[in-house]
Amino acid sequence: MAENVTLFDFFSSFCGPCKVMHPIVEELEKEFAGKVKVVKINVDEPSNQAMVEQYQIGAMPTYIIEKSGQVINSFVGAQSKSTLVNALNQSLSN
């Protein structure tokens, strides 16, 4: 992987907007394969609580873009696909 960019998708199985966003995240995962690592984190799972606390997640869905271990962008709530695509492209070009 040339770039060290990760998209974290914090979601809940009980969250309506998360369900709406799921197909978009799946598309992004395919479109950015080999460029962006997509990590889906179900906040309802006890094993994920450390990450929820680390990133101070308070609302779902939350999307965090990291590059080389540094948070460079974040979004809370349902987003348009173009918003996330633009943010990911920007993170890859910087």
CSV table of N, CA and C in Angstrom, one decimal, residues 21-60:
chain,number,residue,atom,x,y,z
A,21,MET,N,-25.7,4.4,5.4
A,21,MET,CA,-24.4,4.6,4.9
A,21,MET,C,-23.6,3.3,4.6
A,22,HIS,N,-24.1,2.2,5.1
A,22,HIS,CA,-23.4,0.9,4.9
A,22,HIS,C,-23.0,0.6,3.4
A,23,PRO,N,-24.0,0.8,2.5
A,23,PRO,CA,-23.6,0.5,1.0
A,23,PRO,C,-22.6,1.5,0.5
A,24,ILE,N,-22.6,2.7,1.0
A,24,ILE,CA,-21.7,3.7,0.5
A,24,ILE,C,-20.3,3.3,1.0
A,25,VAL,N,-20.2,2.9,2.3
A,25,VAL,CA,-18.9,2.5,2.8
A,25,VAL,C,-18.4,1.3,2.0
A,26,GLU,N,-19.3,0.4,1.7
A,26,GLU,CA,-18.9,-0.8,0.9
A,26,GLU,C,-18.3,-0.4,-0.5
A,27,GLU,N,-19.0,0.6,-1.1
A,27,GLU,CA,-18.5,1.1,-2.4
A,27,GLU,C,-17.1,1.7,-2.3
A,28,LEU,N,-16.9,2.5,-1.2
A,28,LEU,CA,-15.7,3.2,-1.0
A,28,LEU,C,-14.6,2.2,-0.8
A,29,GLU,N,-14.9,1.1,-0.1
A,29,GLU,CA,-13.9,0.0,0.2
A,29,GLU,C,-13.4,-0.6,-1.1
A,30,LYS,N,-14.3,-0.8,-2.1
A,30,LYS,CA,-14.0,-1.3,-3.4
A,30,LYS,C,-13.2,-0.3,-4.2
A,31,GLU,N,-13.7,0.9,-4.3
A,31,GLU,CA,-13.1,2.0,-5.1
A,31,GLU,C,-11.7,2.4,-4.7
A,32,PHE,N,-11.5,2.3,-3.4
A,32,PHE,CA,-10.2,2.7,-2.9
A,32,PHE,C,-9.3,1.5,-2.5
A,33,ALA,N,-9.6,0.3,-2.9
A,33,ALA,CA,-8.9,-0.9,-2.6
A,33,ALA,C,-7.4,-0.7,-3.0
A,34,GLY,N,-6.5,-1.0,-2.1
A,34,GLY,CA,-5.1,-0.8,-2.3
A,34,GLY,C,-4.6,0.5,-2.0
A,35,LYS,N,-5.5,1.5,-1.8
A,35,LYS,CA,-5.1,2.9,-1.5
A,35,LYS,C,-5.5,3.3,0.0
A,36,VAL,N,-6.7,2.8,0.4
A,36,VAL,CA,-7.2,3.2,1.7
A,36,VAL,C,-7.7,1.9,2.4
A,37,LYS,N,-7.3,1.8,3.6
A,37,LYS,CA,-7.7,0.7,4.4
A,37,LYS,C,-9.0,1.1,5.1
A,38,VAL,N,-10.1,0.3,5.0
A,38,VAL,CA,-11.4,0.6,5.6
A,38,VAL,C,-11.5,-0.3,6.8
A,39,VAL,N,-11.7,0.3,8.0
A,39,VAL,CA,-11.9,-0.4,9.2
A,39,VAL,C,-13.3,-0.1,9.8
A,40,LYS,N,-14.2,-1.1,9.9
A,40,LYS,CA,-15.5,-1.0,10.4
A,40,LYS,C,-15.5,-1.4,11.8
A,41,ILE,N,-16.0,-0.5,12.7
A,41,ILE,CA,-16.0,-0.7,14.1
A,41,ILE,C,-17.4,-0.6,14.7
A,42,ASN,N,-18.0,-1.7,15.1
A,42,ASN,CA,-19.3,-1.8,15.7
A,42,ASN,C,-19.2,-1.4,17.1
A,43,VAL,N,-19.7,-0.2,17.5
A,43,VAL,CA,-19.6,0.4,18.8
A,43,VAL,C,-20.4,-0.4,19.9
A,44,ASP,N,-21.3,-1.3,19.4
A,44,ASP,CA,-22.0,-2.2,20.3
A,44,ASP,C,-21.2,-3.3,20.9
A,45,GLU,N,-20.1,-3.6,20.2
A,45,GLU,CA,-19.3,-4.8,20.6
A,45,GLU,C,-18.4,-4.4,21.8
A,46,PRO,N,-18.4,-5.1,22.9
A,46,PRO,CA,-17.6,-4.8,24.0
A,46,PRO,C,-16.1,-4.7,23.7
A,47,SER,N,-15.7,-5.6,22.7
A,47,SER,CA,-14.3,-5.6,22.4
A,47,SER,C,-13.8,-4.3,21.7
A,48,ASN,N,-14.7,-3.5,21.2
A,48,ASN,CA,-14.4,-2.3,20.5
A,48,ASN,C,-14.4,-1.0,21.4
A,49,GLN,N,-14.7,-1.2,22.7
A,49,GLN,CA,-14.9,0.0,23.6
A,49,GLN,C,-13.6,0.8,23.7
A,50,ALA,N,-12.5,0.1,23.7
A,50,ALA,CA,-11.2,0.9,23.8
A,50,ALA,C,-11.0,1.9,22.7
A,51,MET,N,-11.4,1.4,21.5
A,51,MET,CA,-11.3,2.3,20.3
A,51,MET,C,-12.3,3.4,20.4
A,52,VAL,N,-13.5,3.1,20.8
A,52,VAL,CA,-14.6,4.1,21.0
A,52,VAL,C,-14.1,5.2,21.9
A,53,GLU,N,-13.5,4.8,23.0
A,53,GLU,CA,-13.0,5.8,24.0
A,53,GLU,C,-11.8,6.5,23.5
A,54,GLN,N,-10.9,5.8,22.8
A,54,GLN,CA,-9.7,6.4,22.2
A,54,GLN,C,-10.0,7.6,21.3
A,55,TYR,N,-11.0,7.3,20.4
A,55,TYR,CA,-11.4,8.3,19.4
A,55,TYR,C,-12.6,9.2,19.9
A,56,GLN,N,-13.0,9.0,21.2
A,56,GLN,CA,-14.1,9.8,21.8
A,56,GLN,C,-15.3,9.9,20.9
A,57,ILE,N,-15.8,8.7,20.5
A,57,ILE,CA,-17.0,8.6,19.7
A,57,ILE,C,-18.2,8.8,20.5
A,58,GLY,N,-19.1,9.8,20.2
A,58,GLY,CA,-20.3,10.0,20.9
A,58,GLY,C,-21.5,9.9,20.1
A,59,ALA,N,-21.4,9.8,18.8
A,59,ALA,CA,-22.6,9.7,17.9
A,59,ALA,C,-22.2,8.9,16.7
A,60,MET,N,-23.2,8.2,16.1
A,60,MET,CA,-23.0,7.4,15.0
A,60,MET,C,-23.9,7.8,13.8
